Coordinates of C-alpha atoms in Angstrom, one line a residue:
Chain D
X96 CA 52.5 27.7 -48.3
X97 CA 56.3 26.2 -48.1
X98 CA 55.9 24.3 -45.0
X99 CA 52.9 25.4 -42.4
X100 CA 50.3 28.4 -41.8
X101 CA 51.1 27.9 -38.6
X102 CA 54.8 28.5 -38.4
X103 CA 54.5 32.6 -38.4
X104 CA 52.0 32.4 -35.4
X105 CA 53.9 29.6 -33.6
X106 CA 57.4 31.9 -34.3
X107 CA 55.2 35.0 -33.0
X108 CA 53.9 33.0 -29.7
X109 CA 57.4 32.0 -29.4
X110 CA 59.4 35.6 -29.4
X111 CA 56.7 37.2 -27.6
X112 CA 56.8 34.4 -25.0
X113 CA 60.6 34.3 -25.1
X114 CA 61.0 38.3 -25.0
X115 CA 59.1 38.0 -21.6
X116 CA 61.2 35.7 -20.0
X117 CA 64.1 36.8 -21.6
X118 CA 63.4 40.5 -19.8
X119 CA 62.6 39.4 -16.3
X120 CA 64.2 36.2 -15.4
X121 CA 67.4 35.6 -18.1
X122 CA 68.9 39.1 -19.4
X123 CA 70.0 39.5 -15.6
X124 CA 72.1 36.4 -15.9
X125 CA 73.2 37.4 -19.6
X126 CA 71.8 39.7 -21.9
X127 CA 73.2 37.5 -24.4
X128 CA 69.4 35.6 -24.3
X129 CA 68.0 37.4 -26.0
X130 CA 70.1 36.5 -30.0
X131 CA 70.1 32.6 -28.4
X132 CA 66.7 32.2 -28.0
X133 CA 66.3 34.1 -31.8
X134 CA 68.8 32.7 -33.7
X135 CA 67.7 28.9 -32.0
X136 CA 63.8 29.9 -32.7
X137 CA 64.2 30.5 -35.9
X138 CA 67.1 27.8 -36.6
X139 CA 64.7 25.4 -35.3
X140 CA 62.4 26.1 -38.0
X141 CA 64.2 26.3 -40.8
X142 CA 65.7 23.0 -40.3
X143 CA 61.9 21.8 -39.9
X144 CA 61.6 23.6 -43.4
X145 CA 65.1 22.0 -44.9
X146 CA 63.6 19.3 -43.6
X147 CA 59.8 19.0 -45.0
X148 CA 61.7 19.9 -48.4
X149 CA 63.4 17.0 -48.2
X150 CA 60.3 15.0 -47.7
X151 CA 61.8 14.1 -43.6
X152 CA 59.5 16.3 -42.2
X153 CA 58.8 14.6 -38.5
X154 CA 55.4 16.2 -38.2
X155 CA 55.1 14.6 -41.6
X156 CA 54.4 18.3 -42.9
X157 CA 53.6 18.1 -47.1
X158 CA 55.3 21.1 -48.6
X159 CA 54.3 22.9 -51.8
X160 CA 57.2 25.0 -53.7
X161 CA 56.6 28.5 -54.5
X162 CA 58.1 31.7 -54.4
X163 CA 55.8 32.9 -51.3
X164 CA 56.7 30.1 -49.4
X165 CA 60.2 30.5 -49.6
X166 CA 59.3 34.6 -48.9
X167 CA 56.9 33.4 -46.0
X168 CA 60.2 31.4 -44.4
X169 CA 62.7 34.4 -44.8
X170 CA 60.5 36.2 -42.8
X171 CA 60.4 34.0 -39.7
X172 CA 62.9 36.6 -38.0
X173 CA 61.2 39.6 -38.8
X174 CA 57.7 38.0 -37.2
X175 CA 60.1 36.6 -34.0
X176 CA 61.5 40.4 -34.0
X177 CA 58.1 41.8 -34.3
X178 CA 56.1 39.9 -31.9
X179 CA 59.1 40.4 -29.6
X180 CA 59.5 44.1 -29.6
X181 CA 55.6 43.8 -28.9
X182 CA 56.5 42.2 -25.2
X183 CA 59.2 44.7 -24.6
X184 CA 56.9 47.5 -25.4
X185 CA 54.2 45.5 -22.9
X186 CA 56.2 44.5 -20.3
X187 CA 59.9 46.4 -20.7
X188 CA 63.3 45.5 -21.6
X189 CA 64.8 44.0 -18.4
X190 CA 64.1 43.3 -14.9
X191 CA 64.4 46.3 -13.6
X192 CA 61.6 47.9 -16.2
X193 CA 58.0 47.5 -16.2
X194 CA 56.6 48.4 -20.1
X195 CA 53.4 50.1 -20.0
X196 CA 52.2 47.7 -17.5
X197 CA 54.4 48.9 -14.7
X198 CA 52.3 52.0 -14.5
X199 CA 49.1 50.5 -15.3
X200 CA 49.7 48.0 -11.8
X201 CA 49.4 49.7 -8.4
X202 CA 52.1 47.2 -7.1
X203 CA 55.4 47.8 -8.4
X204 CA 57.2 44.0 -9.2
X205 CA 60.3 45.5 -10.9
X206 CA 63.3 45.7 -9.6
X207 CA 65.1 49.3 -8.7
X208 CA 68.4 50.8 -10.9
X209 CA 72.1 49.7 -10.1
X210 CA 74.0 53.1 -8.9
X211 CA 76.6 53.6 -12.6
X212 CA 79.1 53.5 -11.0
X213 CA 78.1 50.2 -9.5
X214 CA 78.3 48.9 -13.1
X215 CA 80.4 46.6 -14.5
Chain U
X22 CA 77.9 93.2 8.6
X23 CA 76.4 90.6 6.8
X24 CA 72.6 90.4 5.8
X25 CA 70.6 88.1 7.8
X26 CA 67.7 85.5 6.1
X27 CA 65.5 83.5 7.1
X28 CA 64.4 80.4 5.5
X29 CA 61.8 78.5 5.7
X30 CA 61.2 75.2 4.6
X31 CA 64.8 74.9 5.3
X32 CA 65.3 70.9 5.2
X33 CA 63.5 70.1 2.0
X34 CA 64.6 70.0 -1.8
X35 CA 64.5 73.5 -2.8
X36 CA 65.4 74.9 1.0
X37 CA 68.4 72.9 1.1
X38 CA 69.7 74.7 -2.1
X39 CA 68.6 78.1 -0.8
X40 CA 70.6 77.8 2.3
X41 CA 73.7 76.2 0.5
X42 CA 73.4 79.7 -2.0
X43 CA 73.1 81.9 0.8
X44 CA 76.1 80.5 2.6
X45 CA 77.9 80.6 0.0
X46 CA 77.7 84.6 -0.7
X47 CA 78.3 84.9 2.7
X48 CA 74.7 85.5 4.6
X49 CA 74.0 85.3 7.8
X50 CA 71.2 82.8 7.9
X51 CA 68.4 81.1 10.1
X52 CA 66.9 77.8 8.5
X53 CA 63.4 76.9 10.3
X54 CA 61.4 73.9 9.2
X55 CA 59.7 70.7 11.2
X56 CA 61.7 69.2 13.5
X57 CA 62.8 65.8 12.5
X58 CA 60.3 63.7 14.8
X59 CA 57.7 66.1 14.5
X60 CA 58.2 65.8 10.4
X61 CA 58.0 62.1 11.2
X62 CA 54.8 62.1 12.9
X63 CA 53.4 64.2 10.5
X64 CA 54.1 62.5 7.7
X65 CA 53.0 58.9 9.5
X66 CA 50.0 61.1 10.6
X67 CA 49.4 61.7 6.6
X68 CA 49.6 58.5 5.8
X69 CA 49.2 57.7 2.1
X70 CA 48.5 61.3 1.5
X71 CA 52.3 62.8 0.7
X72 CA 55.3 61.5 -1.2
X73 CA 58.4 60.2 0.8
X74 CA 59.5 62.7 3.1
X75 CA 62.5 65.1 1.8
X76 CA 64.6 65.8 4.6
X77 CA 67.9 67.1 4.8
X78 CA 68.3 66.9 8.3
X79 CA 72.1 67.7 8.5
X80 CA 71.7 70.7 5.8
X81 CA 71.9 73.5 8.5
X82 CA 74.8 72.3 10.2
X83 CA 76.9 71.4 6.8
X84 CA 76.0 75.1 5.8
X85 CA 76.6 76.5 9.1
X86 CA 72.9 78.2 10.1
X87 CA 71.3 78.8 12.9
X88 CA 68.2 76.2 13.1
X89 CA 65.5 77.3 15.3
X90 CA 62.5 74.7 14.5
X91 CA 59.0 75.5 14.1
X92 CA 55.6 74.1 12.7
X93 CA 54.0 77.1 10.0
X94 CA 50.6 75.5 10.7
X95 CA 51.0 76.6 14.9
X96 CA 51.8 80.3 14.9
X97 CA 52.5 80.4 18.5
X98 CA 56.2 78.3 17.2
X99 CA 56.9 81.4 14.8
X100 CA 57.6 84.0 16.8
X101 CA 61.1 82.0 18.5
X102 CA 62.1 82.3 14.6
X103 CA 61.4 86.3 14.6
X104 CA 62.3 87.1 18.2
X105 CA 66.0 88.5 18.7
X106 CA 66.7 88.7 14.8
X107 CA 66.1 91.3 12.3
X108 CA 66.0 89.8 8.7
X109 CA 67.1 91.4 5.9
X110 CA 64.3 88.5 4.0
X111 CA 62.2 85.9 4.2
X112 CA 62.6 83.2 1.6
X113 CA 59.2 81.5 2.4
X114 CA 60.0 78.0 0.6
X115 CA 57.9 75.7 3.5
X116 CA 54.4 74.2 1.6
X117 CA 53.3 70.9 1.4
X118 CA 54.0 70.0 -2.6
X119 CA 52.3 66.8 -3.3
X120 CA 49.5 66.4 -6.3
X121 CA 48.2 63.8 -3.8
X122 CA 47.5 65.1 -0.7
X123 CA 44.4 65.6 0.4
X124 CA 42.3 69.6 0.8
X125 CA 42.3 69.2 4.6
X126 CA 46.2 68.8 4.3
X127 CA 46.7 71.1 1.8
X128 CA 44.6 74.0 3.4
X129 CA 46.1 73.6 6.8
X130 CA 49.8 73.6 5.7
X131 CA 49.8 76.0 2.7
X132 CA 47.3 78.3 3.2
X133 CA 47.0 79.0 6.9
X134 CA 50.6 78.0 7.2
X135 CA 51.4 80.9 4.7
X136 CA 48.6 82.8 6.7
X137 CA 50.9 82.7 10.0
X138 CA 54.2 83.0 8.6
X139 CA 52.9 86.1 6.3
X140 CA 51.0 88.1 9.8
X141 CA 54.5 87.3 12.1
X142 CA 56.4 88.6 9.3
X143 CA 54.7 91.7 8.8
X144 CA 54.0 92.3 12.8
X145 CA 58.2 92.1 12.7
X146 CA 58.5 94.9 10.0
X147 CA 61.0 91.7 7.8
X148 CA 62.5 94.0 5.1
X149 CA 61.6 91.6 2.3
X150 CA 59.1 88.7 2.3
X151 CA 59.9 86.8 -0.8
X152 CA 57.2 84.0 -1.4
X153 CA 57.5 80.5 -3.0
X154 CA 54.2 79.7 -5.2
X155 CA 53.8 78.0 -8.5
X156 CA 53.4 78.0 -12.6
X157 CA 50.3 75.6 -11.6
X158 CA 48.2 78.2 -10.3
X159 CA 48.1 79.6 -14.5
X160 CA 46.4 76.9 -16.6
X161 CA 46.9 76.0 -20.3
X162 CA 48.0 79.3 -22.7
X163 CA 46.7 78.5 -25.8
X164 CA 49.0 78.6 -28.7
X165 CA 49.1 82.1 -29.6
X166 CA 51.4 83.5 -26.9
X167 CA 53.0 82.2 -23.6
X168 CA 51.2 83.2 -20.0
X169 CA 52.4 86.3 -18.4
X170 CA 52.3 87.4 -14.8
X171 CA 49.0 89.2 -15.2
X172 CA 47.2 85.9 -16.8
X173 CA 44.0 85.4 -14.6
X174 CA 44.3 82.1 -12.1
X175 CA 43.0 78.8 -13.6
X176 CA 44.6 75.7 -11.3
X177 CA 44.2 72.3 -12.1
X178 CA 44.6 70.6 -8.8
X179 CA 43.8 70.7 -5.5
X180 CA 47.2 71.4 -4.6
X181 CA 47.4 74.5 -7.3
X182 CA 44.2 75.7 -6.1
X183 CA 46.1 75.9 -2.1
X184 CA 48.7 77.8 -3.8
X185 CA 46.2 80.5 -5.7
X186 CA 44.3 80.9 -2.1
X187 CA 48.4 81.3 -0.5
X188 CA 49.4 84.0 -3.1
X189 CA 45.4 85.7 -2.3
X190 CA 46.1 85.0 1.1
X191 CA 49.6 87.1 1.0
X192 CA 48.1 90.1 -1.2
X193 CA 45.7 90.9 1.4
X194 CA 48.5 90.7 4.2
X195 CA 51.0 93.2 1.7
X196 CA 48.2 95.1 1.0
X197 CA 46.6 95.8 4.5
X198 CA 49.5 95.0 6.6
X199 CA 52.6 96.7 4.1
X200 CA 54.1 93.2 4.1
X201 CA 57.0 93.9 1.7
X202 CA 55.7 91.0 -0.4
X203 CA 57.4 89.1 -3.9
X204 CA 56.2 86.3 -5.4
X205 CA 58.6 83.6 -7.5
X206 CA 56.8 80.8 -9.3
X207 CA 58.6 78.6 -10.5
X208 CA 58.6 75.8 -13.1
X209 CA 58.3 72.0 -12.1
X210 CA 61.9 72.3 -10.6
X211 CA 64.5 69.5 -11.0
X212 CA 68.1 69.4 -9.5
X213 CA 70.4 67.1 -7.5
X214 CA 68.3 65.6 -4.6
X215 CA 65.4 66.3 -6.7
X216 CA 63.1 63.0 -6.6
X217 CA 59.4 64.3 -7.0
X218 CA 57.6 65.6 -10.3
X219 CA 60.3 65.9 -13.0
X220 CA 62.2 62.9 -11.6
X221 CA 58.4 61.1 -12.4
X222 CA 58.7 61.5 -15.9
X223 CA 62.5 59.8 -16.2
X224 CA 61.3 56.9 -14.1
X225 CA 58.6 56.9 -16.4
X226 CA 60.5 56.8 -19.2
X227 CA 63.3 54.2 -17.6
X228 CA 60.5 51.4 -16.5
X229 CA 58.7 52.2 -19.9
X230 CA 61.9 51.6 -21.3
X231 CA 60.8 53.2 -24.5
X232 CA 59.7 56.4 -24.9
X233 CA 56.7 57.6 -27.6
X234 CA 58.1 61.1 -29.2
X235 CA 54.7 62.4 -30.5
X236 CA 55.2 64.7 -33.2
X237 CA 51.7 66.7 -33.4
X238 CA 50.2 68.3 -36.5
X239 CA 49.9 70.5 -37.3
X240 CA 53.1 71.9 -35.7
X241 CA 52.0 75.2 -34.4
X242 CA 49.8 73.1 -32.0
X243 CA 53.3 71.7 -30.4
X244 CA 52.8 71.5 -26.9
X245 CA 55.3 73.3 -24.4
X246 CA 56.8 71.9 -21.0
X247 CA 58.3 74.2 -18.9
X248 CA 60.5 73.2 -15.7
X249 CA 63.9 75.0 -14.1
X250 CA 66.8 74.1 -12.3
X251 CA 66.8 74.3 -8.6
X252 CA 70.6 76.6 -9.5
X253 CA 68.8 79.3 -11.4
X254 CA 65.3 79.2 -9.0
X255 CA 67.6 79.9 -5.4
X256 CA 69.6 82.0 -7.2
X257 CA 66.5 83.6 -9.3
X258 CA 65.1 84.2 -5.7
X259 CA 67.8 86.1 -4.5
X260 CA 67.9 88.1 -8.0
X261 CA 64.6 88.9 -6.8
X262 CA 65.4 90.0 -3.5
X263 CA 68.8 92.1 -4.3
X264 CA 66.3 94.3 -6.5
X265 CA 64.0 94.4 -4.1
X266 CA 62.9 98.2 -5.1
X267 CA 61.5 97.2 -8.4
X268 CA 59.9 93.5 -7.0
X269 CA 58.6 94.4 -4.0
X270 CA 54.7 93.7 -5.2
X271 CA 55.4 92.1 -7.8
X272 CA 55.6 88.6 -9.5
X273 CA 58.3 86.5 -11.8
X274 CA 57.8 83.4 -13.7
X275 CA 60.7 81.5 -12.9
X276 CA 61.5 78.9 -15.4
X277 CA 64.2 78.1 -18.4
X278 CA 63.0 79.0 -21.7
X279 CA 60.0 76.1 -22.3
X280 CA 61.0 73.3 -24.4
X281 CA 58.6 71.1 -26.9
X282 CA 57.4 68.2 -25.6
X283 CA 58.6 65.9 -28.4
X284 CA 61.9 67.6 -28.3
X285 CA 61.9 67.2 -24.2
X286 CA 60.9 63.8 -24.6
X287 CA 63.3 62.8 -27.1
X288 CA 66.3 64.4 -25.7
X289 CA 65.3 62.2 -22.2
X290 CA 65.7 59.5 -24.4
X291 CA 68.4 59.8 -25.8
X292 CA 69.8 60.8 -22.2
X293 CA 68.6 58.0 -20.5
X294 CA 69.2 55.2 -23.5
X295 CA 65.7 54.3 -23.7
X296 CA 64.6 53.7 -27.4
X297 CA 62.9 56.4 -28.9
X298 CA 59.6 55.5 -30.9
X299 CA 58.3 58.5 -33.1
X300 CA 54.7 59.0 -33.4
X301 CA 53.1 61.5 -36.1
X302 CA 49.6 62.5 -34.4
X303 CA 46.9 65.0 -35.1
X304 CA 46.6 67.0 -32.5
X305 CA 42.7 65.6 -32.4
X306 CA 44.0 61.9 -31.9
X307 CA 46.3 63.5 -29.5
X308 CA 44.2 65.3 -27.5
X309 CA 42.0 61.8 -27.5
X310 CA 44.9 59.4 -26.1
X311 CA 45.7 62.1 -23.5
X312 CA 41.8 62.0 -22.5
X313 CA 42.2 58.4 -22.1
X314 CA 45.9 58.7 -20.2
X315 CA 44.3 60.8 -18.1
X316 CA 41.2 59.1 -17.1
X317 CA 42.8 55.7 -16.6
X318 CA 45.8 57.8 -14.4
X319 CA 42.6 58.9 -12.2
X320 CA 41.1 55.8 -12.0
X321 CA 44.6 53.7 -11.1
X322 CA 44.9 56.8 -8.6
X323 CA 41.4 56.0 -7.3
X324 CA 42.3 52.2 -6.4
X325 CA 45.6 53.3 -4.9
X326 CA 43.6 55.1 -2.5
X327 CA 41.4 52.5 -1.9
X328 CA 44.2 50.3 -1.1
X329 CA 46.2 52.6 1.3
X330 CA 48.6 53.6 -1.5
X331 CA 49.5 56.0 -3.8
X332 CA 50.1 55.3 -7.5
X333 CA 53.9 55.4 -8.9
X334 CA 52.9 59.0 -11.2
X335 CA 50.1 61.3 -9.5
X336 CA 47.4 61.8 -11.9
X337 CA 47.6 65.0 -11.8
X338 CA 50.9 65.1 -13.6
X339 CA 49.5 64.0 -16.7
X340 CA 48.2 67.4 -17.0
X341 CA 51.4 68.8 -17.9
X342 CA 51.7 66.0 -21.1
X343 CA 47.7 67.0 -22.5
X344 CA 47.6 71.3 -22.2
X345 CA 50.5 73.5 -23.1
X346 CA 51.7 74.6 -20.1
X347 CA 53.5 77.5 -21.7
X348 CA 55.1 80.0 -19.8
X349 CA 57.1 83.4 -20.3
X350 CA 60.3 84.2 -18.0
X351 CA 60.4 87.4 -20.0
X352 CA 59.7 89.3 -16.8
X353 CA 62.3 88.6 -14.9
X354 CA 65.0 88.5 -17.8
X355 CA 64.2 92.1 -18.7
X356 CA 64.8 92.8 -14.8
X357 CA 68.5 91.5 -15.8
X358 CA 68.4 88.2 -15.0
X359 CA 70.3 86.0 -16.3
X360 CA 69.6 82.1 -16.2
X361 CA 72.4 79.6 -16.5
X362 CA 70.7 76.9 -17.9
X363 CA 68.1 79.2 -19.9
X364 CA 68.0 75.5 -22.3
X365 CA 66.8 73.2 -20.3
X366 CA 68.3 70.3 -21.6
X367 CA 71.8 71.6 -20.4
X368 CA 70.1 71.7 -16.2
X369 CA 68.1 68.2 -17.2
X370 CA 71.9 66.3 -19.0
X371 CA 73.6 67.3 -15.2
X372 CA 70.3 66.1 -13.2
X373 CA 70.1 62.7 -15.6
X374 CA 74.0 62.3 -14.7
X375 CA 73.0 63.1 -11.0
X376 CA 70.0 60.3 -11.3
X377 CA 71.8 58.1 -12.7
X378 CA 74.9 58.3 -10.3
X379 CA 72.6 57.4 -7.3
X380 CA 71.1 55.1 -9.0
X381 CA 67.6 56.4 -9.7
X382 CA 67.1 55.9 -13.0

């Protein structure tokens, strides 16, 4: 591996975590989120990876150079997309959706629809 | 002179539409439904067993018809509705429709309620007595051929079942007491001010916010959904009564053409901007997940009653997603009528714009 076995799962944790939060608390304030906390997620670990190339590596992470590895950090995105569309599918796309669990729960936490017209 | 009608269930979804119809071509009508307290008390009476209350309490008076109240389940309150006025027809729309409710309910409101409505209309000699049931009361066709008219009585609900015993219950009165009897069932109806049953599946599919387009094989085991707009039922029901020589006995699907359910489903997507995720399935591993939909609707149903509640989709409307619920309208059609949305999708693209207008979905 280029950098860490646990980067995929940590990137996973991360944009299934993020995809959560990013539905019920943050896409009312901007649905803008969503890309930020993606494109800083996965930022954050390439620069890590830069990083542990360059021997710098504050976790002091040892890197070993091979085609997968490099493969295995390119994909950081799709496993942050993946793990996120996972939580949308779970728990819906915004506050005012539920996912599967809405109708699994007898108590209904979600928040009602804006009129269209209403809408900006 | 213009023909008089009486209409019952006058203040609810499909009532409301059959009075605004009937003004509008000029009828001479009397609405008759719960008053509003006595719907109120009612419905608080019920409590936990009925969806929110659909009440148009204005509707009469925006449409300019008589109200004279009554309560189908006391048959002393029918006969203010039928003293003093000789109706041309009856559009008996009043039943309690709710997947939910409880037999007691069910029984007192639809069946003995149609039992007292049905005797005061036929003690009045009513000229036509056109009767409100359902699809419901047929169960799954198969895949060979749609269900007719004539396909035997197989309901799947308690609710369905108080709708078979209504339509037994009428028979008997058209056959013993010459009550000039027609039956309409209709589809799973949708329209504006629609928010019970077809409205279920949008929210579904809006608080899902995805929706699964199962694409079964092999395809001749596609499931159908059938449903119709309130526009074409009223005006389906008057059809009915304007050939009134040829119905008078007799029973008509009323519905739009039915519709695939992964076409349905995928057009409500598209409609409502939920993503659409396409699933291949055999119809085995189909009829499996809709086993387990099913039992796990029942069970959530179960702890909603337990907790004084009711769950956000009735069980019993999964029902409609796991058996092809297929339907002919060929009856009626060949009678000359002629629907205008016989493609569903156009009646469902005005609802959704409706819906999402008011902010419902």
């Amino acid at each position: 591996m280029l950098v860490s076995p646990f980067d995929v799962p940590a990137v996973a944790l991360i944009g299934f975590v993020g995809a959560f939060v990013y539905a019920r608390f943050l896409k009312p304030r901007n649905p803008d989120w969503y890309p930020f906390i993606g494109v800083g997620t996965v930022g954050l670990f390439w620069i890590h990876a830069v990083l542990a190339v360059a021997g710098v590596s504050p976790l002091g992470v040892d890197v070993d150079n091979s085609l997968i590895g490099v493969a295995y950090i390119l994909s950081y995105p799709m496993w942050f997309r993946w793990a996120s569309e996972r939580a949308f599918v779970l728990f819906g796309r915004g506050s005012e959706q539920g996912g599967i669990a809405w109708v699994l729960r007898v108590r209904d936490t979600t928040e009602g629809f804006e009129p269209d017209w209403e809408k900006e | 002179m213009p023909k008089k009608a009486l209409v019952t269930g006058a203040c609810g979804f499909t009532g409301s539409h059959m009075l605004e119809l009937l003004a509008d071509e000029g009828w001479d009508v009397v609405a008759t439904d719960l008053e509003g307290a006595e719907r109120d008390a009612y419905y608080t009476e019920a409590e936990g067993d009925v969806p929110n209350p659909v009440y148009y309490r204005d509707i009469f008076e925006e449409v300019g018809a008589e109200f004279i109240p009554a309560d189908i389940t006391k048959q002393s309150t029918l006969y203010p509705v039928f003293e003093d006025h000789d109706y041309d027809v009856v559009f008996h729309i009043a039943s309690l429709f709710d997947y939910f409710a409880e037999w007691d309910v069910l029984h007192k409101v639809n069946i003995e309620g149609g039992r007292n409505i049905g005797e005061v209309a036929a003690e009045h000699d009513v000229g036509h007595f056109v009767h409100w049931s359902t699809l419901g009361v047929l169960g799954d066709a198969g895949f060979d051929e749609p269900n007719k008219e004539d396909a035997p009585y197989e309901p799947h609900n308690r609710y369905c079942k108080s709708k078979v015993k209504q339509e037994e219950v009428l028979h008997e009165l058209h056959e013993e007491e010459d009550l000039p009897l027609s039956i309409v069932r209709p589809a799973p109806i949708y329209g504006p001010r629609h928010g019970y049953g077809v409205y279920h599946i949008l929210l579904l599919l809006r608080k899902f916010g995805f929706a699964p387009v199962t694409r079964i094989y092999p395809r001749s085991k596609q499931l159908m959904f059938p449903c119709v707009h309130v526009h074409d039922l009223v005006n389906g029901a008057l059809f009915v009564h304007e050939n009134k020589e040829e119905t008078v006995g007799e029973t008509y699907h009323v519905l739009s053409d039915c519709i695939g359910q992964d076409e349905l489903i995928e057009f409500l997507a598209e409609s409502l901007g939920v993503k659409k995720k396409r699933i291949p399935a055999s119809f085995g591993a189909y009829k499996l997940y809709g086993r387990i939909a099913k039992w796990a609707s029942h069970r959530i149903e179960r702890q909603a009653r337990e907790k004084g509640t009711r769950p956000k989709v009735d069980a019993s409307m999964t029902h409609y997603l796991t058996h092809n619920m297929w339907f002919s309208n060929q009856k009626i059609k060949n009678l000359g009528y002629d629907f205008k949305y016989r493609d569903a999708r156009k009646g469902l693209w005005d609802y959704i714009t409706w819906c999402k207008e008011k902010g419902m979905v």
